Each structure stands twice: as C-alpha cells, then as structure tokens.
Coordinates of C-alpha atoms (C1' of nucleotides) in Angstrom, one line a residue:
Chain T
X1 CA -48.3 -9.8 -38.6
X2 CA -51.7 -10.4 -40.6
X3 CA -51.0 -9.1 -43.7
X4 CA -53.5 -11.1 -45.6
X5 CA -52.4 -11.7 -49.5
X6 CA -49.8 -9.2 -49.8
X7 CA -46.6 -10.7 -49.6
X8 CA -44.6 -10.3 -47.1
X9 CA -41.2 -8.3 -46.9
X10 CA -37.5 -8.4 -44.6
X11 CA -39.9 -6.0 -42.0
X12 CA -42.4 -8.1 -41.4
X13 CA -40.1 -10.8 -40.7
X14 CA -38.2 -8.6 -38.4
X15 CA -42.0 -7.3 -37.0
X16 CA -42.9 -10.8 -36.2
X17 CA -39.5 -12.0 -33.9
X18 CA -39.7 -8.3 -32.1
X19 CA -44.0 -8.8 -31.6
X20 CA -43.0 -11.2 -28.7
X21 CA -40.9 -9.3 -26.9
X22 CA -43.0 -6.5 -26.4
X23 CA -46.5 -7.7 -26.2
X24 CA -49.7 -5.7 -26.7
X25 CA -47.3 -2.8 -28.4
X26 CA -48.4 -1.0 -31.6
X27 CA -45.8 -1.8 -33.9
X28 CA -46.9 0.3 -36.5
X29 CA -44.5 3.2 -36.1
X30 CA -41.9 0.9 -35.6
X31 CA -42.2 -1.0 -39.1
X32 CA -42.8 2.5 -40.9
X33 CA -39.3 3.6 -39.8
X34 CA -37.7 0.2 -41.0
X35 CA -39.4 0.4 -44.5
X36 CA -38.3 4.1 -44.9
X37 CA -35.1 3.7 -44.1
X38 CA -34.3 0.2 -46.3
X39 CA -36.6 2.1 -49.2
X40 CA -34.2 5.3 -49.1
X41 CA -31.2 2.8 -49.3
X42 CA -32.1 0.6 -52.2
X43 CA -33.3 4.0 -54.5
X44 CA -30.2 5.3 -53.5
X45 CA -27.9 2.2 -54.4
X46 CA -30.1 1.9 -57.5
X47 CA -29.6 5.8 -58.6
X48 CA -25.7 5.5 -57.6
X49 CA -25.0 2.1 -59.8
X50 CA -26.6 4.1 -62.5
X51 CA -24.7 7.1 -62.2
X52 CA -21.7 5.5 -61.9
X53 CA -21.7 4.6 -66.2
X54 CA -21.5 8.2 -66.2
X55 CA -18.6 9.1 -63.5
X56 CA -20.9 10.9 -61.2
X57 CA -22.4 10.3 -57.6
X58 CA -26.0 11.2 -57.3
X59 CA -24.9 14.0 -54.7
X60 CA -23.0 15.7 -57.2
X61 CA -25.9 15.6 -59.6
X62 CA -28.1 17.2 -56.7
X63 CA -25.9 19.9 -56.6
X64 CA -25.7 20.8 -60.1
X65 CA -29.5 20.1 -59.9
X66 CA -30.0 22.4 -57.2
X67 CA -28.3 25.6 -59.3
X68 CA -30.1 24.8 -62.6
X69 CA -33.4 25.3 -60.5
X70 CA -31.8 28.7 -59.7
X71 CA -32.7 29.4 -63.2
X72 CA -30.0 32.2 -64.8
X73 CA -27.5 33.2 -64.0
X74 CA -27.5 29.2 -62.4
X75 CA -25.9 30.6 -59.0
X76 CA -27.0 30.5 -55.4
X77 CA -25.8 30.7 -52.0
X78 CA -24.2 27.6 -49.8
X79 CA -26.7 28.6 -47.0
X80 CA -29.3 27.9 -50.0
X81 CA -27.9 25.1 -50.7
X82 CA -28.2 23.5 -47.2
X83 CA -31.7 24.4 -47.1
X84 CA -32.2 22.5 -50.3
X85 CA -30.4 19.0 -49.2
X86 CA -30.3 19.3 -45.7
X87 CA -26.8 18.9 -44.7
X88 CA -24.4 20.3 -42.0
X89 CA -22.4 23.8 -43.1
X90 CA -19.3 21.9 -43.4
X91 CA -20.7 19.2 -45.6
X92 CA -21.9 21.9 -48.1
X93 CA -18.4 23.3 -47.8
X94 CA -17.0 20.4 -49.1
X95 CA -19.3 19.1 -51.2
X96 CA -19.1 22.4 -53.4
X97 CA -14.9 22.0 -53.0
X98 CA -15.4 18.9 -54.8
X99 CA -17.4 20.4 -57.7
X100 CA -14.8 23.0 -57.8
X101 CA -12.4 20.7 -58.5
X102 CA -13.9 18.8 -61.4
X103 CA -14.5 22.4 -62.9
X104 CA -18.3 22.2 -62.4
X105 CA -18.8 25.1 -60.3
X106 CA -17.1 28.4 -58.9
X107 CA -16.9 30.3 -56.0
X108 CA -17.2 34.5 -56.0
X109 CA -17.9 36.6 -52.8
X110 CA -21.2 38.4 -52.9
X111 CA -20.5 41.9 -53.5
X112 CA -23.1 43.1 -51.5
X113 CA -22.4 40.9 -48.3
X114 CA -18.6 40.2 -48.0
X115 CA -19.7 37.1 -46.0
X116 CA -22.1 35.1 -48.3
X117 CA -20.6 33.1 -51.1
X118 CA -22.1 32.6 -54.3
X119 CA -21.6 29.0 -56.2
X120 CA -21.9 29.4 -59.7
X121 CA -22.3 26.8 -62.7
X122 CA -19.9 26.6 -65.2
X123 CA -20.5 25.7 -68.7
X124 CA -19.0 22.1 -67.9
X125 CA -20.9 21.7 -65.2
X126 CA -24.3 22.7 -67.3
X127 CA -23.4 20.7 -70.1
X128 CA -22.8 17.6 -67.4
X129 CA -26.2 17.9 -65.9
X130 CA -27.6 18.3 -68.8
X131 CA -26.4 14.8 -69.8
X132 CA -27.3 13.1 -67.0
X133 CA -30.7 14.1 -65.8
X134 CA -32.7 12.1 -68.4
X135 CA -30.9 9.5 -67.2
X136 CA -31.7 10.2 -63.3
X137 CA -35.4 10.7 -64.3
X138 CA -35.4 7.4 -66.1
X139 CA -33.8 5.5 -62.8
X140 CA -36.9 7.0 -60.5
X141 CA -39.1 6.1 -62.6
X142 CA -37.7 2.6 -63.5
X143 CA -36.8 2.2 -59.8
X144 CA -41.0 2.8 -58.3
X145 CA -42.5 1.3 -61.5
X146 CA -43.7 -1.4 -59.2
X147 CA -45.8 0.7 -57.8
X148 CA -49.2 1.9 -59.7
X149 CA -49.3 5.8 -60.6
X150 CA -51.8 6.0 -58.0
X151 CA -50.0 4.2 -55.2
X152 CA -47.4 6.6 -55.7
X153 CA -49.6 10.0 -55.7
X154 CA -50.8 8.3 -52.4
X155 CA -47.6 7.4 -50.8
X156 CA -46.8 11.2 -52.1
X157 CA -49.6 12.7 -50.1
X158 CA -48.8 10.9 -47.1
X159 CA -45.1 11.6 -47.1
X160 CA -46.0 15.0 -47.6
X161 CA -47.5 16.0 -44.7
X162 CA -45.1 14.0 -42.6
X163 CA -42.3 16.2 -44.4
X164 CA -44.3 19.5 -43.1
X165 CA -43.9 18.3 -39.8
X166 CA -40.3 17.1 -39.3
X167 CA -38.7 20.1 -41.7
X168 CA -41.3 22.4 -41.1
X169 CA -43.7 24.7 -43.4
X170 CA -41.8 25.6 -46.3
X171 CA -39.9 29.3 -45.8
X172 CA -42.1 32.1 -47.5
Chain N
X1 CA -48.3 21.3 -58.1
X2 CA -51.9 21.2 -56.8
X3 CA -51.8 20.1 -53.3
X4 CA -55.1 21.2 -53.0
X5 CA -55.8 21.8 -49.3
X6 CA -52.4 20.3 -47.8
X7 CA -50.0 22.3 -46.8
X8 CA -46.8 21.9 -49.3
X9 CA -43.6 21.0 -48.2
X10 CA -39.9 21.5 -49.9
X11 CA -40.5 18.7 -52.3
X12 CA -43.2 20.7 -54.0
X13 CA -41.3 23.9 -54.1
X14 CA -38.4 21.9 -56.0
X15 CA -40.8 20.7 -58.5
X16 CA -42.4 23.4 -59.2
X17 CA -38.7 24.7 -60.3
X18 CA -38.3 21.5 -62.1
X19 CA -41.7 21.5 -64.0
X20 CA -40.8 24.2 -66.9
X21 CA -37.5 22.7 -67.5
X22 CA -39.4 19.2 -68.4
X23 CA -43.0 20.3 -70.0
X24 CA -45.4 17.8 -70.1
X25 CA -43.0 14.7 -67.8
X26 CA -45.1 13.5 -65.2
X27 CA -43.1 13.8 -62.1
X28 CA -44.7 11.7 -59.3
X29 CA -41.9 9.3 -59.6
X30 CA -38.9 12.1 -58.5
X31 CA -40.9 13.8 -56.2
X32 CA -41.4 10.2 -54.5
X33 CA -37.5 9.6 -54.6
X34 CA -37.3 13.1 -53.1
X35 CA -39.9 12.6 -50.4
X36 CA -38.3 8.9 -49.2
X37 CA -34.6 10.4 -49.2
X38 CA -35.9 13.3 -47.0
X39 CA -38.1 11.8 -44.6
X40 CA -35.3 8.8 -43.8
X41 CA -32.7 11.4 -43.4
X42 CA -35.2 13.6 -40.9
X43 CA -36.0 9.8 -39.2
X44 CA -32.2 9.2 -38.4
X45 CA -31.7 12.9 -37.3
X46 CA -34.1 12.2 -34.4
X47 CA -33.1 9.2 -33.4
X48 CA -29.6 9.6 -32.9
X49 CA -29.9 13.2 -31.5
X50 CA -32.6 11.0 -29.1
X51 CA -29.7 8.2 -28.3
X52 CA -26.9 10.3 -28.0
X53 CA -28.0 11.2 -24.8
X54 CA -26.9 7.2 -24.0
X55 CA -23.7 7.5 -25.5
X56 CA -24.8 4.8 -28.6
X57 CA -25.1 5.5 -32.3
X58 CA -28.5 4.5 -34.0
X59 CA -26.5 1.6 -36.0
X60 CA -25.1 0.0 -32.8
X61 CA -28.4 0.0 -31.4
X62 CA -29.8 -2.0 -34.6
X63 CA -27.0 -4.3 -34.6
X64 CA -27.9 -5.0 -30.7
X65 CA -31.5 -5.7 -31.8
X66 CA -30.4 -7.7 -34.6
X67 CA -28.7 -10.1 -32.2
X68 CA -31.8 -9.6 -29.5
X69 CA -34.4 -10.8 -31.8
X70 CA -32.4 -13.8 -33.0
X71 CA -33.5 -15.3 -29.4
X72 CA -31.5 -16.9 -26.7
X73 CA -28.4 -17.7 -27.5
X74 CA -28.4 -14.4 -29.4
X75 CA -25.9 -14.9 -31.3
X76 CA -26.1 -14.9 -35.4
X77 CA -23.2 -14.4 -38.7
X78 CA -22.3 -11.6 -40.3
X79 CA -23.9 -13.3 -43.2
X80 CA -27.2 -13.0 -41.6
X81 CA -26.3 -9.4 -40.2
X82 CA -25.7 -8.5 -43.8
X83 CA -29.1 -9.6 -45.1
X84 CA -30.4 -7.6 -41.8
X85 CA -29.3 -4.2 -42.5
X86 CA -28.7 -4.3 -46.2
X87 CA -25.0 -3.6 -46.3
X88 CA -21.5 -4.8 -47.2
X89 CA -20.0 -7.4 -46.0
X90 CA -17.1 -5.1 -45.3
X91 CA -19.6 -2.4 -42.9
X92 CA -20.9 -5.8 -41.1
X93 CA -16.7 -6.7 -40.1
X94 CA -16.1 -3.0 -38.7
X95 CA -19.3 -2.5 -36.9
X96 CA -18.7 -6.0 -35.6
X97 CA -15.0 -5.0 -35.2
X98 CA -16.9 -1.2 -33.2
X99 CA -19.1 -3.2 -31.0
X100 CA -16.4 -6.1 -30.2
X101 CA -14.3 -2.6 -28.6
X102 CA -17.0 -1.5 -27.2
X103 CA -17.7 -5.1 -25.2
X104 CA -21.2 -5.5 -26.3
X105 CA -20.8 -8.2 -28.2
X106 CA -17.8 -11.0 -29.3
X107 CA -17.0 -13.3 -31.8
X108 CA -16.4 -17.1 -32.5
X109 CA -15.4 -19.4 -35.1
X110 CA -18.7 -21.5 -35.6
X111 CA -17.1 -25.5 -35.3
X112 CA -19.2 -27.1 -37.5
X113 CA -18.6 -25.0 -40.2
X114 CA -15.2 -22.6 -39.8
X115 CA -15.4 -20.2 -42.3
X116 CA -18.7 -18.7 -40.4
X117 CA -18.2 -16.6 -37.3
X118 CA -20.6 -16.7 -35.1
X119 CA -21.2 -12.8 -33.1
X120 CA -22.2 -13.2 -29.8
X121 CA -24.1 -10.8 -27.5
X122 CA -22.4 -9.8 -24.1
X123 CA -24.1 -9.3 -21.1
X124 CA -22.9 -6.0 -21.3
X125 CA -24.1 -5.4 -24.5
X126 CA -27.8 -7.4 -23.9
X127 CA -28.2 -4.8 -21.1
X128 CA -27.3 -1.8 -22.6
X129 CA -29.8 -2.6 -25.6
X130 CA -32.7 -2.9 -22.7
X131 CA -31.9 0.1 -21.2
X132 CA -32.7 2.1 -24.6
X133 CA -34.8 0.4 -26.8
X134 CA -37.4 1.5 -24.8
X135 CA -36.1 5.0 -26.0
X136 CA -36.2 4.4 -29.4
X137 CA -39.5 3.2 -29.7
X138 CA -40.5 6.2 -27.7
X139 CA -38.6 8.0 -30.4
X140 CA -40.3 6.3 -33.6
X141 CA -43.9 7.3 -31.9
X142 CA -43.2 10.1 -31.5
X143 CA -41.8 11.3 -35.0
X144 CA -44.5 10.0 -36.8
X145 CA -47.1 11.3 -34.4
X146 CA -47.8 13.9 -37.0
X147 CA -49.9 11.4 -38.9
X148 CA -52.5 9.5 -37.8
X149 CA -52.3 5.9 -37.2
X150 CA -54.2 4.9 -40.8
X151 CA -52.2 6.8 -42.5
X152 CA -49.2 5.4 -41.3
X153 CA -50.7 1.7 -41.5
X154 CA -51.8 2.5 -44.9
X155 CA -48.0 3.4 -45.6
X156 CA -46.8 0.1 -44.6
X157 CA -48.9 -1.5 -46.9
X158 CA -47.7 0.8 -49.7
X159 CA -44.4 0.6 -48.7
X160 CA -44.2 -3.5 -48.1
X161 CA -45.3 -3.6 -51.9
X162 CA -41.7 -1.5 -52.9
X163 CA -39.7 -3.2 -51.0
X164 CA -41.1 -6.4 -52.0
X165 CA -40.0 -5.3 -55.8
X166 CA -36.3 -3.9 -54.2
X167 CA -35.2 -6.6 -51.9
X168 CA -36.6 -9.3 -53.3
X169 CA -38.6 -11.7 -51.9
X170 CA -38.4 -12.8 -48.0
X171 CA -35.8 -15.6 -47.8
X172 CA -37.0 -19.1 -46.9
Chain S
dA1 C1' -22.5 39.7 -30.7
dA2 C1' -24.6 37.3 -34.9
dA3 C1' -24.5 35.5 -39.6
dG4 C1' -22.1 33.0 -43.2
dA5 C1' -18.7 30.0 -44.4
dT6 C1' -14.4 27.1 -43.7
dT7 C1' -11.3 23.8 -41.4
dG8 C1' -9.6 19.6 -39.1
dA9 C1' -10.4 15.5 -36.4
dA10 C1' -12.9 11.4 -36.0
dG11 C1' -16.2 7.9 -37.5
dA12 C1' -18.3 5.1 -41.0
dA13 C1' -19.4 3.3 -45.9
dT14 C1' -18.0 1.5 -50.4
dC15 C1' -15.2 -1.1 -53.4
dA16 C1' -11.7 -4.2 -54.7
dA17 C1' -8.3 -7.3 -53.2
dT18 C1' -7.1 -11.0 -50.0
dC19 C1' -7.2 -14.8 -46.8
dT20 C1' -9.2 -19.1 -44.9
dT21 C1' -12.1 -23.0 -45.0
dG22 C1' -15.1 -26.2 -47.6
Chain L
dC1 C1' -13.0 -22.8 -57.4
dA2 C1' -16.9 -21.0 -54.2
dA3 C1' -18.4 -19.2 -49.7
dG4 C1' -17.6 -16.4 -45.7
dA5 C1' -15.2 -12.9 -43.7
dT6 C1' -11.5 -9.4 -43.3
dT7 C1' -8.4 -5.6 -44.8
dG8 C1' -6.8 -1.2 -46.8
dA9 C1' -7.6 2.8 -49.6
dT10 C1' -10.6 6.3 -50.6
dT11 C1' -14.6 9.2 -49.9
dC12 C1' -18.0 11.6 -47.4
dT13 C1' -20.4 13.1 -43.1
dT14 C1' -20.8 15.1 -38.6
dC15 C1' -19.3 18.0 -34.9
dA16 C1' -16.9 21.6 -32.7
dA17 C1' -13.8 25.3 -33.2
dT18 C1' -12.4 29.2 -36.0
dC19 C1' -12.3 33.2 -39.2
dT20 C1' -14.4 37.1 -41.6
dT21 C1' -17.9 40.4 -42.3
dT22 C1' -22.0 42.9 -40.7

DNA sequence: AAAGATTGAAGAATCAATCTTG
DNA sequence: CAAGATTGATTCTTCAATCTTT
C-alpha cells in the first residue's frame, strides 16, 4: 500500500496482509469501511469517557438533543425520534423508558391520534442538556482537531453524499 | 447550511436546528461526528442484513479474517485480536468463547509462554470464512458505489490522518 | 388491514474484579 | 507486582410478536 509520506495506520497494515490474498483486487472500498467503522468507535469512546464526569451516556444526550431541536414546547414523537437516530421501534421504546426514569422526559398520548405518543422534556431534563452540551461540543471538536478545518469541510462533503445514498434524500 | 449544489442529507437538517441555539459556533466539527456515526451504522446495517443470509454475524466474520490474514498456521492471541478490532479484552474472551461453540475456531495454552492462549482456526471455520468473504467484499463495493472511486480514495487518505491521531501510531 | 408503539427473549459490549503465569 | 485472559453483573440492541387506535 503506497502511501508515500503519510503515515501509516492499523488499516493499512491490515490492507497490506489481505493484498496477497486477493491479487489484482481494488481494495479501496474495502479499507474505507475499516477506517469508518474504527473512526466511529474511537469518537464514540472519546465522547462516552467524557460524558461519564457528568453521569450521562452520549445516547441519552442525543435524546434530550433531539427534543431541544424540536424547539418549544421541546416535544416530539418516538416515530420522530427513530428517524432522527436511526434505531429499531423497540430501541426508541426503551431508550425514552430510560429517560423517563431519571425524570428527563414524559410520555402523553397525542390527543389527536390515540396511537402516537408524544415525549416531552422536563425541566430536569432541559436544565441537564443544557449543562452538558458545551461540553459534547468541546469533545468533537477536541476529538478531529487533528484534522485542518478544511480537511474536515472535505471529509463533510464527501460523507455527505454517501449519507444521501444509504438513508436516502432527506423527507420534505 | 450552504451545500451549494449537493443534495443535503439529515446531518444538515439537524444543524440547521442546531445553528440558532449556538450563533456564531462553527459547527463542522459535530456535523463530522454526526456524519462518521451515521454512515458506520448504515455500513454495518448492510453487511449483516447481506451475511445473514449465511447464518454469520459481521463480527464473526472479522474475527475469521483476523485469524486468515495472520497466515498459515492462522492462529494469533487475544492480545493481538484486541489491538485488531479495538475492543476489551473481555469482548475478545466471549467472541472467542462464540466462535469456539460454533467450531470455527479453538484454543490453546501457548508453551513457551502460558499465560498467552493461542486461538486457532478450524477447518471448519477456514472454510466457512471462504465461502463468504467473497460476499462481503461484494457487499463493501457495492455500498460505496454511490461515490466514485476518487472520492473514496481521497477519503482514505483523510481518514488514515484521524486515525493516525486516535489509535496512535502503527505498532512495530 | 395499516400505523404507531410496546414487550420479551436472545445476543453482545463495557467495566470491574479475579485468576494464573512470569 | 505485572501481563494475559476470564468471569459476572449490568446495560443496550435487535428481532419478532403483540396490542391499540385509525
């Protein structure tokens, strides 16, 4: 793997016993998948240590996240919620259960469809994300400051359209 | 956000819900974060929809290849698995522990040094990664066929430069 | 039926504590 | 004591089945 004065990292290594194997393959796709996945992993273990000072996981925050976006009355819909972090019915389910129980949110029925729920922010639950957030923005930032501003509107731009493509054109 | 041309995805829709809650923050950093988590999560969607049709789990698959590319013997530690796929040491035991059950692969107490195990690939296990990895690479491709093949090399390079900074150095 | 949400079983990860060998 | 690996408790996710409302 020629990568010619940039150092190399754990894919490349794992690129170069694989290029054998499979000779004349493009292994381009291949090492794009490994370096997404282990980048995902290490913002997330980052973002979790630095939560953790503050008793929170960084799903919780995204929730809480997700219904101060809502703007007033901070309250949405689980199916809205899915949408917005991409998880299974049941994982919202329980995810919001969990928020329920450390008083950050409530559940009421829609009034004007019996089936849809609404999850609402409590004032804890404001007053909680408010805390934090400075401190989740500070751990992205900290976390890519390797990477030059511009590097990172680029790696933006290309993520981007790959994001069209596997969840689709945004709803609307 | 001006995307200018592209279309936008989800990312850009949660930002610009973000931006009047934090005038003036540059936000290429959390859009980034965003954009990694989103597009790994898609990635591993895919692929184990893709393998489940084979009855194996995108981690067994890994820890298969892990044990292929170490060569003939293919065998390695857990030790080495660890620094592999980035997780703790008590994940590597009970996908070991999974994959031991499964007959794929088996352990032994290195002699020359007996606190190391040493995990062994079966010939079970050495065919049943054949038989798919073809699969998966098909499955990689074909993901990130949305974007063409400089973009995705020119992601690489981006990308080797963060993980560089978040895994530290290549060993040895 | 279809849409929205919940439940329960099974699988897997983290973290801290423990065991064995050097 | 340090290194390597395992264990157990807890937490979270997926998947399929179920329940309620439209």
């Amino acid at each position: 793997v020629a990568t010619d004065g940039q150092p190399r990292d754990r894919v490349d290594v794992i690129m170069d016993d694989i290029a054998p194997l499979m000779p004349g393959a493009d292994l381009t796709a291949k090492a794009l998948c490994h370096r997404l996945r282990r980048v995902a992993h290490q913002v997330e273990i980052h973002l979790r240590r630095e939560l953790a000072t503050f008793d929170i996981e960084p799903w919780e925050l995204e929730l809480l996240a997700c219904l101060r976006r809502a703007g007033p009355p901070y309250q949405t819909t689980p199916s809205s919620l899915q949408d917005s972090m991409q998880l299974t019915t049941g994982a919202i389910t329980k995810r919001v259960t969990t928020l329920e129980r450390r008083g950050w949110v409530f559940r009421t029925i829609d009034p004007s469809d019996r089936r849809q729920v609404l999850v609402c922010l409590t004032d804890d639950g404001e007053k909680r994300a408010m805390d934090v957030f400075g401190t989740k923005t500070e751990t992205e930032a900290r976390v890519l400051a390797g990477l030059e501003h511009g590097t990172q509107q680029r790696l933006n731009d290309d993520l981007r359209l790959l994001l069209v493509q596997l969840e689709g054109p945004v709803p609307e």
